[in-house]
Amino acid sequence: MAPKGLLFLAALFVGAFLAFPGSTTGQLLLAGRQSPPPPSRTVNVTVYVEGTVVVYVSHGHPNQSSNVTAARPPPKMEITHTLTDKMPNGIDTVAMRIDFGGKADSLLTTGDVIRTPITIGLSATQATQLGLATGGSKSGRRLLSEAHERARRMVLEFHNTRRSLQQAKSLLDLLRSLNVTSLGQSPKSSVENVQVLARATNKDLFVVNGQQQNISSLTFVFKSTSCGVFPALNATAVRQWWFDGGGIVATMQRYYNACSYNQVTFRPENNLVFDVDIPCMGNVSMGIYDLKNGSGNGRNLDNELYGMVELAKQYLQTNQPALFSRWSSFRRKIFFFPFNWFNKEAATFGGLAVMGCSAGAECYTWINNGIQDQGVYTPVLFQELGHNIGLSHSSRWDCQASIDGIRNVNCTWNEYGDPMDPMGTVPTKDIQEDLTCTNAPQAYKAGWARPIANGQLNLLVDLKPGIPRDFTLPPMALSPNNMLRIVTDGTTNNNATSRALFVSFRVNQAASGAYDSGLGSDWTHFAWVHEFNDTGSGIPANLRSPPVVMAALVANARQQLANGFAVTRFTQVLSNTSGVSITLKSRTASQAVVSVCRFVNQTEEGWETCSDGIDNDWYIYFYNTEIHTLVR
C-alpha cells in the first residue's frame, strides 16, 4: 500500500488536471472512468526552481567571401537559455536548458537570478507508464519497475513545489532515461511567470572610464585517441595565434591591443592553453556523452559540451592541482574540438558562446574547428569572445536591384552583414598579417571608443531645422574619440536606451597588425552610418537589436559604384514631418568632414533645405523596417 501522503498528493495531482476538461492540456484519468485522450494531449508537471540565467548564442561558419552581395545565405543564429546553479561541492555546476519563449531574448540577460515555474510535458500514454492514470491505487495499476516507481513518486512529490535546480534536473534526467518524456523537449516556462530576484549588474570586461581590463582564460584543445581523432590543431599552434612574438602578426593579443586602444589586454601569463586527450565515450555528471555520433543524451550536444568542461577539470585536478584550485579566477574557458569529425551533422555551429559573462555563472566558448585546420580563424574567435563581453552581431539589410532603378526590392536580413566588423563578416586580405576592428557602435558599447568633443548630439535639441552642422572625424584607427552619436528619438538621458545613429570614418593602415590593416582598397576612406538603439551601459546587448549598417558615404557620385554599396547622402525619415540628412563633404587620410542636417518636411523640397552644394545624385532613407534607396 502506498503511503497516505503520496495517495493524497496523487489525488490532488489527478484532480488538478480533471478540473480542466476543456483545456489543451491533457488529463490524468481514473482507471475505467473513460477512454484515454488522444496521445497528442499532454500532462504538465510543474516545478518551481531558482537559478542564474546564462544566454548562449551559436551560429554556423560565416561566409568568408569578400563579395558583400554574395548570394550565399548567412548562417543561422540560435539563442538558447540555460538556468544554472552551483552544486553542493561549490565547484561543479548544474545546468538545465529551458524554453522561455521568444520574448526571453530581449528580457533575460546572462547573470539574472530568477525564480520560475518550469513545466515538463508528459503525454497521456507516458503518464500511464508511471501509473498516474489510476488515481494512486496500487492494486489498480500495472506493476511498475523500480525506476518507474521512483519517477512516479518524484513526480507526485515535486509537482507544484519548490525544488533545487539539481533536484528538478534529476527528475528530468530520470524521465528521459525511461523514455517517459520527449528527448527533444526542453522544460518550458514563460517570461511572464519569471520573478527576477536580482538583475545582472556586473560589467565584466566592458571598459568604463578608460579603466584597463585584463582577459584571463583557460583553453583546452581536445583530441581523442580512443576515437582515433587527432586534429591538426594543438596547443602549440593555438599559442602562435594567441600571442605576439611568433610568425603570426594578427594574433588575439594584437586584436585586443589594437581594437581597444590598449584598454583590453590578452597576456600569455593570464591565458593558458592545454592539450587534452579525452575518451571517445563516457559518463559524466550530465550523463552519457558520445564524441563519435554526438548527442549521447539523444536530443542535443549538452552532454558533450558540458562533459568537456568536466573532463577539462579532471585533467587539471590530476596534472595541475594548484592551477585547478584557481579555476574560478580565470573568467573564460575555451574548448576546441572537431565535433563533426565523424558525423557531419553532429554540430551545426562553428562557434557557441555565452552572451555576456557574469560573475554568477561560468563563461564558456566552444569552437568547432575542422579536423584538418592547422590554425585559428581569429575573426570568428574574436566574435565569440566579443559575445562573452556582451556584444551582439553586426548586421545589415541585403537588397537586390530592380530594372526600374529601385534598389530596395527583395530585401533580406543579414545577421552578419557588416563587412567592416568581425562581429559581422570581414573579408580579410591576409588572416596572419591583417586585422579589422569593430564598427563605431560596437566600440562604443564595449567602452573602447567614444564620440568626439561635441559629438554626442540630440537631434531635436542640438540641430536647428535646415541648418547643416559640420564635424571633423579622425579615422577610428588614430583615436578612440572618433565618432558622432546622434540620438534621434528625443531621449535626453545619454545612459538610456535610445534610437541613435553613429557616424565614423574608417581608413586602412599600412602596417601589418595595425588597426584596420585588413581593410581592402574597396573599403577604405568611407564614412559609415550605423543605427544602434543601445548605450554604453556595460550590460550585454540585445541580440535581437544589433547595430545595422545604414550607409557607406563617399564624397562624390563618381565613387559611389566602386563596390555597389556606397552612396553620397544618407537621409533617414523619422516621422511624417522630420528627419536627418548626413553627407561626407571631404576626406583625407587623416580626417573626414561630415555634414549633419535636421529637416522638418518629408518632401524632396524638405530634404533640399539641407542642401550642401554637393551633387547628391543618390539618397537613402530607412523607414520602419524597410530600406528605400532611390536613384533620381
PDB file of C-alpha atoms in Angstrom, residues 2 7 160 173 359 439 491:
ATOM      1  CA  ALA A   2       1.308   3.426  -0.914  1.00  0.00           C
ATOM      2  CA  LEU A   7      -2.022   8.925  -2.083  1.00  0.00           C
ATOM      3  CA  ASN A 160       3.719  22.397  -7.712  1.00  0.00           C
ATOM      4  CA  ASP A 173      17.026  13.019 -16.407  1.00  0.00           C
ATOM      5  CA  ALA A 359      30.328  36.700 -12.012  1.00  0.00           C
ATOM      6  CA  ASN A 439      32.470  49.361 -36.038  1.00  0.00           C
ATOM      7  CA  THR A 491      15.651  60.790 -25.465  1.00  0.00           C
TER       8      THR A 491
END
